[in-house]
XYZ file of C-alpha atoms in Angstrom:
553
model
C 0.355 0.205 0.050
C 1.911 3.281 -0.500
C -0.112 7.431 -0.896
C -2.321 6.570 -3.287
C -4.553 4.617 -0.875
C -5.830 8.085 0.174
C -4.777 10.862 -1.996
C -6.848 9.069 -5.507
C -9.630 8.963 -3.852
C -12.742 11.872 -3.640
C -13.991 11.827 -0.284
C -9.863 11.681 1.122
C -8.409 14.537 -1.106
C -11.411 16.427 0.609
C -9.684 16.114 4.435
C -6.891 17.107 2.577
C -8.175 19.894 1.339
C -9.263 20.963 4.842
C -5.430 20.097 6.054
C -4.971 23.066 3.383
C -2.816 20.543 1.471
C -2.673 22.027 -2.200
C -3.792 19.695 -5.784
C -0.132 20.050 -6.309
C 1.472 19.124 -2.896
C -1.619 15.556 -2.861
C 0.887 14.098 -6.471
C 3.716 13.945 -4.935
C 4.415 11.637 -2.236
C 3.422 11.458 1.214
C 6.811 11.753 3.995
C 5.227 10.947 6.882
C 8.026 12.670 9.267
C 7.303 11.224 12.759
C 8.963 13.516 15.706
C 9.650 12.960 19.537
C 9.554 16.496 20.227
C 8.153 17.629 23.838
C 8.509 19.768 26.463
C 9.964 17.190 29.429
C 12.595 16.230 27.855
C 15.951 18.184 27.571
C 16.715 15.550 24.121
C 13.899 16.680 22.989
C 13.091 20.536 23.040
C 14.863 21.493 19.831
C 13.711 18.970 18.155
C 10.704 21.105 16.629
C 14.296 23.277 14.478
C 15.063 19.460 13.697
C 11.823 18.621 12.020
C 11.232 21.455 10.219
C 14.450 21.508 8.774
C 13.562 17.791 7.375
C 10.302 18.911 6.221
C 12.359 22.061 4.611
C 15.033 18.610 2.105
C 11.658 16.326 1.893
C 10.489 19.522 0.098
C 13.271 20.447 -1.460
C 13.462 16.947 -2.584
C 9.750 16.376 -3.863
C 7.891 15.151 -1.075
C 4.992 15.912 0.445
C 6.481 16.220 4.597
C 3.226 15.915 6.919
C 4.461 15.190 10.800
C 3.159 12.990 14.183
C 4.125 12.506 17.494
C 5.815 10.057 19.562
C 6.270 10.108 23.178
C 9.340 10.258 25.362
C 10.514 9.562 29.157
C 13.363 11.770 30.199
C 14.974 8.749 32.536
C 16.689 11.027 34.218
C 13.812 12.447 35.350
C 11.981 9.059 35.907
C 15.496 7.920 37.839
C 14.980 6.701 41.037
C 10.669 6.666 41.635
C 7.547 4.509 40.130
C 8.559 6.593 36.961
C 10.865 4.348 35.952
C 8.265 1.882 35.809
C 7.267 4.027 32.479
C 10.500 4.187 30.743
C 11.196 1.004 28.641
C 7.557 0.090 28.523
C 7.297 3.300 26.483
C 9.163 1.514 23.590
C 6.673 -0.514 23.119
C 3.955 2.270 22.833
C 6.504 3.920 20.395
C 6.256 0.836 18.346
C 3.065 0.387 18.083
C 1.797 3.865 17.607
C 4.548 4.667 15.176
C 2.766 1.548 13.044
C -0.571 2.570 13.920
C 0.538 5.968 12.826
C 1.770 5.585 9.255
C -0.366 2.204 7.710
C -4.032 4.948 8.473
C -2.394 7.134 7.539
C -0.465 5.231 4.157
C 2.288 7.599 3.978
C 4.768 5.891 1.138
C 8.562 7.048 3.267
C 9.453 8.012 7.255
C 11.734 9.924 8.293
C 12.481 9.452 11.793
C 13.334 12.224 14.675
C 14.304 10.918 17.580
C 16.569 11.564 20.933
C 16.139 10.044 23.952
C 16.426 6.964 25.503
C 13.632 4.547 23.906
C 12.446 6.446 21.308
C 15.010 5.563 19.815
C 15.032 1.753 19.763
C 11.364 2.416 19.565
C 11.416 3.607 16.236
C 13.738 2.029 14.681
C 11.876 -1.358 16.502
C 8.898 0.403 14.049
C 10.477 0.863 11.285
C 12.107 -2.475 10.560
C 7.844 -3.399 11.184
C 6.287 -1.050 9.021
C 9.534 -2.179 6.461
C 8.922 1.197 4.151
C 12.037 3.452 3.365
C 12.938 5.307 6.052
C 16.562 7.451 7.463
C 17.119 8.428 11.010
C 17.905 12.067 12.675
C 18.575 12.975 16.454
C 18.685 15.438 18.001
C 21.665 15.569 18.866
C 23.819 15.451 21.937
C 24.528 17.879 24.192
C 27.470 19.753 24.995
C 29.179 18.699 28.381
C 29.403 21.500 31.897
C 32.287 21.978 33.811
C 33.335 22.842 36.977
C 36.601 23.580 38.173
C 37.835 23.195 34.722
C 36.829 19.897 34.423
C 34.090 18.676 31.352
C 31.438 16.823 33.278
C 27.659 15.224 33.041
C 24.297 13.945 34.188
C 26.652 10.944 36.177
C 28.939 13.877 37.998
C 25.512 15.677 39.436
C 24.420 12.581 39.975
C 27.864 10.544 42.604
C 27.887 14.934 43.822
C 24.555 14.716 45.242
C 25.686 10.896 47.452
C 29.716 13.113 47.927
C 27.573 15.371 49.342
C 25.740 13.339 52.171
C 29.101 11.520 52.802
C 30.688 14.753 53.721
C 33.065 14.894 50.762
C 31.996 18.204 49.069
C 30.005 21.044 50.260
C 26.370 22.302 49.552
C 27.830 25.507 47.557
C 29.773 22.999 45.075
C 26.923 20.496 44.761
C 25.268 22.920 43.878
C 27.368 24.435 41.433
C 27.370 20.745 39.978
C 23.709 21.630 39.698
C 24.198 24.537 37.603
C 25.913 23.301 35.424
C 26.156 19.761 34.903
C 23.417 19.978 31.628
C 24.128 23.242 29.899
C 22.153 22.840 26.132
C 19.811 20.555 25.067
C 20.682 17.324 23.805
C 21.222 14.090 24.709
C 23.011 13.406 27.804
C 26.701 14.167 27.234
C 28.775 11.015 27.926
C 28.065 7.681 25.949
C 25.121 7.369 27.948
C 21.629 5.020 26.373
C 20.705 7.489 24.156
C 23.765 8.079 22.565
C 24.819 5.171 22.178
C 21.128 4.110 20.374
C 22.207 7.673 18.204
C 25.260 6.148 17.086
C 24.829 2.703 16.984
C 22.135 3.718 14.463
C 24.888 4.971 12.427
C 26.918 1.930 12.286
C 22.816 0.108 10.846
C 23.057 2.243 8.850
C 19.525 3.726 9.494
C 21.132 7.278 10.468
C 23.449 9.248 7.952
C 26.677 10.152 9.690
C 27.644 12.309 12.147
C 23.438 11.115 13.539
C 25.136 9.938 16.415
C 27.962 12.847 17.711
C 27.049 16.405 15.556
C 26.316 18.447 19.315
C 22.393 18.850 19.942
C 23.950 22.410 19.347
C 25.378 23.030 16.194
C 23.969 24.342 12.685
C 25.608 21.182 11.554
C 22.905 19.172 13.273
C 20.063 21.347 11.061
C 22.154 20.831 7.650
C 22.203 16.930 8.830
C 18.207 17.703 9.450
C 17.884 18.455 5.955
C 19.361 16.196 3.976
C 18.021 13.674 5.825
C 14.800 14.832 4.267
C 16.659 14.967 0.949
C 17.631 11.356 1.778
C 14.865 9.744 1.570
C 13.706 10.745 -0.866
C 16.298 9.246 -2.640
C 15.819 5.728 -0.736
C 12.702 6.283 -1.941
C 12.488 5.890 -5.586
C 15.776 3.377 -4.978
C 12.608 1.425 -3.149
C 15.491 0.773 0.176
C 14.276 -0.397 2.773
C 14.722 -0.802 6.572
C 14.872 -4.552 6.199
C 17.249 -4.359 3.355
C 19.719 -2.293 5.699
C 19.103 -4.488 9.166
C 20.406 -7.861 8.508
C 21.982 -10.156 10.294
C 25.648 -8.534 9.207
C 24.630 -5.340 9.999
C 23.633 -6.066 13.805
C 26.548 -7.630 14.111
C 28.388 -4.530 12.853
C 26.686 -2.973 15.510
C 27.688 -4.530 18.339
C 31.089 -5.023 16.801
C 31.262 -1.356 17.114
C 28.757 -1.010 20.411
C 32.097 -3.680 22.073
C 35.074 -0.856 20.576
C 33.165 2.332 21.720
C 32.001 0.555 25.451
C 28.275 1.611 24.530
C 25.578 1.356 27.804
C 24.503 -1.824 28.829
C 21.062 -0.747 27.277
C 21.980 -1.743 24.206
C 22.419 -5.888 24.814
C 18.009 -4.640 25.604
C 17.753 -3.154 22.393
C 19.634 -4.446 19.323
C 17.585 -7.925 20.189
C 14.693 -6.836 19.966
C 15.035 -4.785 16.658
C 16.955 -7.611 15.103
C 13.625 -9.214 16.509
C 11.791 -6.708 14.338
C 13.213 -7.325 11.697
C 12.761 -11.690 11.514
C 16.724 -11.884 12.727
C 16.890 -13.246 16.288
C 19.835 -11.599 18.095
C 21.920 -14.165 20.959
C 23.447 -11.895 22.769
C 25.869 -15.505 22.964
C 27.806 -14.044 20.079
C 28.162 -11.275 21.660
C 30.981 -12.327 23.485
C 32.529 -13.977 20.536
C 32.681 -10.669 18.801
C 33.845 -8.978 22.457
C 36.960 -11.493 22.430
C 38.447 -10.171 19.012
C 37.018 -6.188 18.997
C 39.618 -4.265 21.018
C 37.876 -1.434 23.694
C 39.008 2.173 22.094
C 37.245 4.820 23.813
C 36.624 5.858 26.910
C 33.504 8.359 26.907
C 32.177 9.587 29.941
C 31.143 7.544 32.417
C 34.187 5.497 31.515
C 37.115 7.803 31.282
C 37.272 11.622 30.919
C 35.859 12.604 26.728
C 32.336 13.267 25.603
C 30.277 12.710 22.524
C 31.213 16.453 21.627
C 35.117 14.690 21.868
C 34.106 12.049 19.012
C 32.307 14.505 17.141
C 35.900 16.375 16.670
C 37.973 13.007 15.910
C 36.146 12.142 13.534
C 32.955 10.368 14.453
C 31.298 6.912 14.138
C 32.632 6.364 10.879
C 36.076 7.010 12.713
C 36.160 4.924 15.177
C 33.990 2.370 12.326
C 37.076 2.504 10.102
C 39.864 2.100 13.041
C 37.885 -1.016 13.618
C 37.665 -3.029 10.586
C 41.852 -2.146 9.865
C 41.244 -5.315 11.462
C 39.098 -6.226 8.903
C 36.112 -6.748 11.051
C 33.039 -5.050 9.860
C 31.292 -6.513 7.210
C 31.124 -3.912 4.283
C 29.709 -4.437 1.567
C 25.841 -4.389 3.084
C 23.182 -1.164 1.565
C 23.123 1.712 4.025
C 20.374 4.962 4.147
C 22.858 6.873 2.045
C 22.654 5.049 -1.008
C 25.923 3.755 -0.237
C 27.604 0.962 0.974
C 29.645 0.727 4.687
C 32.922 0.070 2.496
C 32.087 2.931 0.919
C 30.685 5.276 3.238
C 33.388 4.583 5.689
C 36.951 5.007 3.895
C 39.020 7.655 4.275
C 37.453 9.228 7.591
C 40.477 9.493 9.666
C 40.696 9.008 13.235
C 41.825 12.962 13.985
C 42.170 12.352 17.501
C 44.024 9.292 19.071
C 43.462 10.381 22.471
C 39.443 9.764 22.284
C 39.747 7.400 19.497
C 42.778 4.832 20.091
C 44.495 3.161 17.471
C 43.637 -0.256 16.805
C 47.762 -1.038 18.403
C 46.824 0.567 21.416
C 43.403 -0.009 22.889
C 41.957 0.651 26.250
C 42.127 -3.418 26.234
C 41.933 -5.870 23.424
C 38.175 -7.460 24.227
C 35.050 -5.250 24.174
C 33.581 -3.057 26.345
C 30.516 -5.111 27.180
C 30.629 -8.676 29.004
C 28.286 -11.433 28.954
C 28.508 -13.666 31.616
C 26.075 -16.895 33.051
C 26.366 -18.916 35.821
C 24.171 -21.157 38.245
C 23.277 -16.919 39.166
C 22.349 -16.228 35.657
C 21.649 -19.110 33.685
C 20.627 -17.394 30.875
C 22.513 -14.625 31.098
C 23.199 -11.155 32.520
C 25.795 -8.042 31.365
C 28.238 -5.911 32.364
C 29.741 -2.704 30.903
C 33.582 -4.193 31.209
C 35.253 -1.066 30.414
C 33.483 0.635 33.522
C 34.972 -1.387 35.539
C 37.559 -1.229 37.957
C 40.980 -3.304 37.537
C 40.948 -5.032 40.989
C 37.106 -5.617 40.382
C 36.583 -7.599 37.567
C 37.465 -10.778 39.527
C 35.543 -10.554 42.681
C 34.127 -12.324 45.943
C 31.884 -11.575 48.410
C 28.864 -12.387 50.624
C 25.781 -11.132 49.234
C 23.677 -8.066 50.655
C 20.074 -9.460 49.055
C 17.123 -6.232 48.180
C 14.027 -6.701 46.910
C 13.971 -2.927 44.945
C 15.809 -0.667 44.893
C 15.080 1.569 47.779
C 15.759 -0.871 50.942
C 18.428 -1.089 48.488
C 19.090 2.893 48.559
C 18.539 2.951 52.281
C 21.203 0.535 53.508
C 23.758 2.376 51.033
C 23.050 5.715 53.311
C 22.848 4.526 56.019
C 26.502 2.804 56.296
C 25.284 -0.665 56.073
C 27.441 -1.395 52.940
C 30.922 -1.938 53.716
C 33.895 -3.353 51.242
C 33.409 -6.224 49.809
C 29.708 -6.197 49.543
C 27.685 -7.386 46.636
C 24.550 -5.902 46.993
C 22.016 -7.804 44.663
C 18.784 -5.925 43.746
C 15.709 -8.263 42.395
C 11.918 -8.400 41.604
C 13.463 -5.196 39.885
C 13.022 -7.436 36.784
C 10.562 -7.078 33.342
C 8.158 -9.231 34.993
C 8.295 -7.766 38.657
C 9.137 -4.606 37.803
C 7.395 -4.409 36.521
C 9.230 -2.435 33.819
C 12.849 -3.057 34.130
C 14.372 0.483 36.507
C 17.098 1.641 36.190
C 19.497 1.742 39.006
C 20.962 5.250 38.900
C 21.194 5.826 42.153
C 22.640 3.318 43.561
C 25.419 3.184 41.575
C 26.219 6.693 42.289
C 25.576 6.147 46.001
C 28.108 3.209 45.564
C 30.440 5.299 43.831
C 30.049 8.164 45.952
C 30.133 6.996 49.379
C 34.146 5.978 47.773
C 32.953 2.007 47.303
C 33.298 2.191 43.411
C 36.572 -0.445 43.938
C 35.486 -2.411 46.075
C 31.768 -3.297 46.021
C 29.484 -4.532 42.790
C 25.743 -4.739 42.318
C 24.174 -7.291 40.265
C 20.325 -6.914 39.435
C 17.473 -8.242 37.523
C 16.780 -4.496 36.272
C 19.041 -2.646 34.276
C 21.221 0.225 34.418
C 21.707 3.856 33.527
C 24.079 4.380 30.150
C 25.245 6.892 33.394
C 26.013 3.916 35.547
C 30.189 2.687 36.441
C 30.861 0.133 38.451
C 30.720 -3.211 38.626
C 27.717 -2.949 37.933
C 25.833 -6.380 36.241
C 22.506 -6.158 35.326
C 19.527 -7.834 32.962
C 19.862 -11.919 34.852
C 17.588 -13.767 33.810
C 15.760 -15.519 34.354
C 14.511 -12.607 36.173
C 13.824 -13.138 39.777
C 9.963 -12.407 39.053
C 9.645 -15.696 36.875
C 11.499 -17.877 39.731
C 15.301 -16.810 38.471
C 17.510 -18.156 40.956
C 18.102 -14.674 41.797
C 15.201 -15.348 43.800
C 17.081 -17.837 46.016
C 20.072 -15.933 47.041
C 19.796 -15.292 50.938
C 21.826 -13.089 52.928
C 25.253 -14.206 53.425
C 26.055 -16.246 50.344
C 29.342 -16.017 48.841
C 28.860 -14.463 45.712
C 31.585 -15.287 42.441
C 32.311 -12.943 39.763
C 34.949 -13.147 37.090
C 34.183 -10.995 34.763
C 36.451 -11.488 32.404
C 35.404 -15.021 32.580
C 32.284 -14.169 31.752
C 31.018 -16.019 34.724
C 29.207 -15.371 37.659
C 28.124 -17.655 40.165
C 27.018 -18.012 44.454
C 28.121 -21.257 46.558
C 25.467 -23.501 47.142
C 24.703 -27.762 47.003
C 22.662 -28.848 45.153
C 20.880 -29.704 47.638
C 20.197 -26.848 49.223
C 19.371 -25.776 46.075
C 16.503 -27.274 45.417
C 15.534 -26.820 49.472
C 15.183 -23.769 48.653
C 13.341 -23.749 44.703
C 10.885 -25.846 46.927
C 10.331 -23.099 49.275
C 9.788 -20.633 46.783
C 6.718 -18.865 46.287
C 5.490 -16.502 43.583
C 4.914 -12.698 44.650
C 1.683 -11.246 43.369
C 2.630 -8.683 41.269
C 3.213 -5.030 42.207
C 0.552 -3.524 40.072
C -2.869 -4.952 38.541
C -3.734 -2.715 36.561
C -3.467 -0.335 33.292
C -0.577 -0.892 30.224
C 1.925 -1.623 33.469
C -0.199 -4.997 34.601
C -0.453 -6.006 30.816
C 3.062 -5.449 29.528
C 4.354 -7.465 33.032
C 1.682 -9.961 31.360
C 3.395 -9.987 27.725
C 7.130 -8.878 28.365
C 9.934 -11.526 28.108
C 13.226 -11.303 29.803
C 16.084 -9.380 29.720
C 18.102 -11.750 27.888
C 15.827 -11.487 24.380
C 15.558 -8.120 24.860
C 12.690 -7.696 26.657
C 9.921 -7.498 23.545
C 6.685 -8.322 24.202
C 5.295 -12.056 22.950
C 2.061 -12.272 20.839
C -0.633 -14.960 22.835
C -0.445 -18.461 20.984
C -3.840 -18.726 20.263
């Protein structure tokens, strides 16, 4: 189906006249522009300008642009309270509503304008599901803040709160972090989830060069949006569709760059979910295989002291791809939304700053920034941002301190009940158990702020913000709510973590494990009404991307 279904019918043309469209506009392809603009997400307040530029580009190239919305939650604003249950779950709402709007109005092609966290993967899922020509242009990253001459970002602000509570900084210094941490609009300035996914959109081939790195406040972002508007008309003419671009090889390229960049662990939720919409089952077992041969080349905040603006100046994502491909690790013959192949896109894209993008001969580590762990604590899998873990914590053994929700863990950390060597376990926060798989930025920031980042690990069936650093291990699958072994851990059990060996276990005899399982009873759902209840009934585990299963007939 294309727009002829609505533009060639007299009654429907009458409705287009009511919109103010001319006959000439109705003769052109209808291009849907899906805008995530709202007034509550700092990364989205500039999207009206980006959308206007896209509209101009579409019109310049002979299309008729029509805008409709997608919702978005700011993870930072939702953090640490009931609102975080509504973050991940919006991914499916975004995909579903975009599908509905697009097919109901018979659009010929789409330009997606997302920026923060869930609306990037949600719109990628929609693009795959709809499979009509589509290109992405994000709102761009925030510039870094500055305190005492040092660049900072949102994670520094979060950690400053705990530093103040621990008496390490003054109230005035905390106020300075608050006032200077987020100085412009845009997605938060480190390699957090939004920037991770915007960068990986480039790697997947669905965004033009600079989509992930050109700062939100740069005029180049507006130019990029105009080019995206023009490019969609070329993709429509050539009938290049998302599933022609997002192939198995493209997802393997994305996992490779994920390892090189040290992206947020949330990418390990979103990539399988996007792949699923493409009809591809992305088994995370291949993540470790890719990681073992992919060097980690970037230490962007919160892992290091460089920021997305620095990555942009160093040559951006194409420069990282070109650097990685010196080892022959990318599939370069794949089609992209530029109308050219990966190899053609990255040819001649030089690394302009080896301090920001390490050469492959001198990486931060010879293995990738993310690791997937397995063991009796997580029989299916769990995920850690290895590049953000202190060297001494890559192998750790300690007693479990078990909490059944984030709030209880926060009380224990802030009251000094967590000591060096402990392993905090936060459970019943998974996709079903939360429900909604809350991010645990507040506990990890509190651990850092109390000076325990190099001696305490945190394990959860929930997930972590891209702003998290430290031995933070999430997405434990199966989760506690479905009787995963994480539900059977008791205070004092010894937990063994070996990140380099991809192993995570707790010491327990087979007899004791059987006894505990026999005594375990499912918890009553925390929420029994509304969207979250429906979500909990359908959602799968973290290792499957927390996708929604269609009930079997």
